[in-house]
PDB file of C-alpha atoms in Angstrom:
ATOM      1  CA  MET A   1      -3.045  25.594   9.233  1.00 89.00           C
ATOM      2  CA  ILE A   2      -3.157  24.262  12.849  1.00 95.00           C
ATOM      3  CA  ILE A   3      -2.172  20.745  14.535  1.00 96.00           C
ATOM      4  CA  ASP A   4      -3.992  18.448  17.095  1.00 97.00           C
ATOM      5  CA  LEU A   5      -1.206  16.864  19.223  1.00 98.00           C
ATOM      6  CA  ARG A   6      -2.514  13.627  20.935  1.00 97.00           C
ATOM      7  CA  THR A   7      -0.553  12.334  23.616  1.00 98.00           C
ATOM      8  CA  TYR A   8      -2.438   8.335  24.663  1.00 97.00           C
ATOM      9  CA  THR A   9      -1.019   7.196  28.130  1.00 98.00           C
ATOM     10  CA  MET A  10      -0.898   3.631  27.461  1.00 97.00           C
ATOM     11  CA  VAL A  11      -1.790   0.647  30.763  1.00 97.00           C
ATOM     12  CA  PRO A  12       1.610  -0.499  30.799  1.00 96.00           C
ATOM     13  CA  GLY A  13       1.986  -3.634  28.817  1.00 95.00           C
ATOM     14  CA  ARG A  14      -0.536  -2.905  26.674  1.00 96.00           C
ATOM     15  CA  LEU A  15       0.644  -0.526  23.983  1.00 97.00           C
ATOM     16  CA  LYS A  16       2.004  -3.782  21.731  1.00 97.00           C
ATOM     17  CA  ALA A  17      -2.093  -4.316  22.097  1.00 97.00           C
ATOM     18  CA  PHE A  18      -3.848  -0.631  21.736  1.00 97.00           C
ATOM     19  CA  LEU A  19      -1.096   0.112  18.005  1.00 97.00           C
ATOM     20  CA  ASP A  20      -1.929  -3.806  17.085  1.00 97.00           C
ATOM     21  CA  LEU A  21      -6.040  -3.112  17.594  1.00 97.00           C
ATOM     22  CA  TYR A  22      -5.701   0.373  16.465  1.00 97.00           C
ATOM     23  CA  GLU A  23      -3.362   0.357  12.980  1.00 97.00           C
ATOM     24  CA  ARG A  24      -5.563  -2.699  11.881  1.00 97.00           C
ATOM     25  CA  GLU A  25      -9.564  -1.360  12.858  1.00 97.00           C
ATOM     26  CA  GLY A  26      -9.238   2.410  13.936  1.00 97.00           C
ATOM     27  CA  LEU A  27      -6.191   3.987  11.639  1.00 97.00           C
ATOM     28  CA  PRO A  28      -8.669   2.683   8.152  1.00 98.00           C
ATOM     29  CA  VAL A  29     -11.481   5.150   9.470  1.00 98.00           C
ATOM     30  CA  GLN A  30      -9.565   8.179  10.510  1.00 97.00           C
ATOM     31  CA  ARG A  31      -7.885   8.206   6.686  1.00 97.00           C
ATOM     32  CA  LYS A  32     -11.160   8.069   5.761  1.00 97.00           C
ATOM     33  CA  HIS A  33     -12.006  11.260   7.397  1.00 97.00           C
ATOM     34  CA  GLN A  34      -9.138  13.133   8.607  1.00 95.00           C
ATOM     35  CA  GLY A  35      -6.262  11.565   6.121  1.00 94.00           C
ATOM     36  CA  ASP A  36      -2.225  10.659   6.854  1.00 96.00           C
ATOM     37  CA  PRO A  37      -1.428  12.254  10.361  1.00 96.00           C
ATOM     38  CA  VAL A  38       1.360  14.302  10.486  1.00 96.00           C
ATOM     39  CA  GLY A  39       3.248  11.964  12.646  1.00 96.00           C
ATOM     40  CA  TYR A  40       2.607   9.213  14.601  1.00 97.00           C
ATOM     41  CA  PHE A  41       5.193   8.291  17.184  1.00 98.00           C
ATOM     42  CA  VAL A  42       5.607   6.304  20.619  1.00 98.00           C
ATOM     43  CA  THR A  43       7.892   7.595  23.285  1.00 96.00           C
ATOM     44  CA  GLU A  44      11.033   6.170  23.799  1.00 94.00           C
ATOM     45  CA  ILE A  45      13.223   8.253  26.301  1.00 96.00           C
ATOM     46  CA  GLY A  46      10.851  10.043  29.175  1.00 94.00           C
ATOM     47  CA  THR A  47       7.193   9.697  30.225  1.00 94.00           C
ATOM     48  CA  ASN A  48       6.802   5.537  29.441  1.00 94.00           C
ATOM     49  CA  ASN A  49       3.604   3.588  27.630  1.00 96.00           C
ATOM     50  CA  GLN A  50       2.913   6.625  25.217  1.00 97.00           C
ATOM     51  CA  VAL A  51       2.155   7.780  22.117  1.00 98.00           C
ATOM     52  CA  VAL A  52       2.071  10.671  20.519  1.00 98.00           C
ATOM     53  CA  HIS A  53       0.428  11.535  17.429  1.00 96.00           C
ATOM     54  CA  LEU A  54      -0.423  14.906  15.457  1.00 97.00           C
ATOM     55  CA  TRP A  55      -3.710  15.459  12.543  1.00 97.00           C
ATOM     56  CA  GLY A  56      -2.847  18.662  10.840  1.00 96.00           C
ATOM     57  CA  TYR A  57      -5.879  20.338   9.588  1.00 96.00           C
ATOM     58  CA  GLU A  58      -6.574  24.026   7.322  1.00 94.00           C
ATOM     59  CA  SER A  59      -8.435  25.664  11.071  1.00 95.00           C
ATOM     60  CA  LEU A  60     -11.072  25.030  13.428  1.00 96.00           C
ATOM     61  CA  ALA A  61     -13.735  24.905  11.389  1.00 97.00           C
ATOM     62  CA  ASP A  62     -12.059  22.000   8.886  1.00 97.00           C
ATOM     63  CA  ARG A  63     -11.249  19.582  12.490  1.00 97.00           C
ATOM     64  CA  GLU A  64     -15.119  20.378  13.378  1.00 97.00           C
ATOM     65  CA  LYS A  65     -15.937  19.783  10.353  1.00 98.00           C
ATOM     66  CA  ARG A  66     -13.264  16.272  10.040  1.00 97.00           C
ATOM     67  CA  ARG A  67     -14.473  15.182  13.380  1.00 96.00           C
ATOM     68  CA  ALA A  68     -17.849  15.254  13.399  1.00 98.00           C
ATOM     69  CA  ALA A  69     -18.565  12.827  10.304  1.00 98.00           C
ATOM     70  CA  LEU A  70     -15.293  10.793  12.079  1.00 98.00           C
ATOM     71  CA  GLU A  71     -17.865   9.976  15.029  1.00 97.00           C
ATOM     72  CA  ALA A  72     -20.199   9.779  13.344  1.00 98.00           C
ATOM     73  CA  ASP A  73     -18.797   7.261  11.561  1.00 98.00           C
ATOM     74  CA  PRO A  74     -20.781   3.624  12.411  1.00 98.00           C
ATOM     75  CA  GLU A  75     -16.869   1.782  12.025  1.00 98.00           C
ATOM     76  CA  TRP A  76     -15.045   4.292  13.702  1.00 98.00           C
ATOM     77  CA  ALA A  77     -17.631   3.617  16.618  1.00 97.00           C
ATOM     78  CA  ALA A  78     -17.502   0.455  16.700  1.00 97.00           C
ATOM     79  CA  TYR A  79     -13.873   0.961  17.290  1.00 97.00           C
ATOM     80  CA  ARG A  80     -14.176   2.650  19.721  1.00 96.00           C
ATOM     81  CA  ALA A  81     -16.016   0.501  21.680  1.00 97.00           C
ATOM     82  CA  LYS A  82     -12.881  -2.553  20.772  1.00 97.00           C
ATOM     83  CA  SER A  83     -10.786  -0.676  21.903  1.00 96.00           C
ATOM     84  CA  GLY A  84     -12.369   1.301  25.422  1.00 95.00           C
ATOM     85  CA  ALA A  85     -12.912  -1.944  26.588  1.00 96.00           C
ATOM     86  CA  ALA A  86      -9.765  -3.073  26.007  1.00 96.00           C
ATOM     87  CA  GLY A  87      -8.193  -1.000  28.807  1.00 96.00           C
ATOM     88  CA  ASN A  88      -4.941   0.300  27.069  1.00 96.00           C
ATOM     89  CA  VAL A  89      -5.490   3.851  27.648  1.00 96.00           C
ATOM     90  CA  GLN A  90      -4.700   4.797  30.897  1.00 96.00           C
ATOM     91  CA  HIS A  91      -4.808   8.697  30.704  1.00 97.00           C
ATOM     92  CA  GLN A  92      -5.553  11.529  27.148  1.00 96.00           C
ATOM     93  CA  GLU A  93      -4.666  14.867  26.530  1.00 97.00           C
ATOM     94  CA  ASN A  94      -5.041  17.349  23.311  1.00 96.00           C
ATOM     95  CA  LYS A  95      -3.478  20.165  22.274  1.00 98.00           C
ATOM     96  CA  ILE A  96      -3.771  22.747  19.184  1.00 97.00           C
ATOM     97  CA  LEU A  97      -0.962  24.258  17.897  1.00 96.00           C
ATOM     98  CA  LYS A  98      -0.812  27.390  15.162  1.00 93.00           C
ATOM     99  CA  SER A  99       2.009  27.530  13.939  1.00 88.00           C
ATOM    100  CA  VAL A 100       3.467  30.963  13.998  1.00 90.00           C
ATOM    101  CA  SER A 101       4.718  33.163  10.662  1.00 90.00           C
ATOM    102  CA  PHE A 102       7.728  31.313  10.491  1.00 92.00           C
ATOM    103  CA  SER A 103       7.100  27.821  10.269  1.00 86.00           C
ATOM    104  CA  PRO A 104       8.345  25.758   8.326  1.00 84.00           C
ATOM    105  CA  MET A 105       4.186  24.222   7.411  1.00 75.00           C
TER     106      MET A 105
END
């Protein structure tokens, strides 16, 4: 199993707007192609204004296939255009995590 760890840093004061739009328009499309996230969080202590989410995949090939289907979905393109125009996100970072033999996942 691999985990796609995504961290989005929001423009200060835009966290709620990002979450509201994503929950209403982005998450339903992502669930259609990727299922439920492993976890979806906001930072409470440390770097402020961050959203951290984790998506699980069987392999990099599984991730590539599911992400390609998501990117081809017109509903996702419409959400991304609306999200980009809102100007909520300041920075994005992605990491792929690979579980080790003794990991509970």
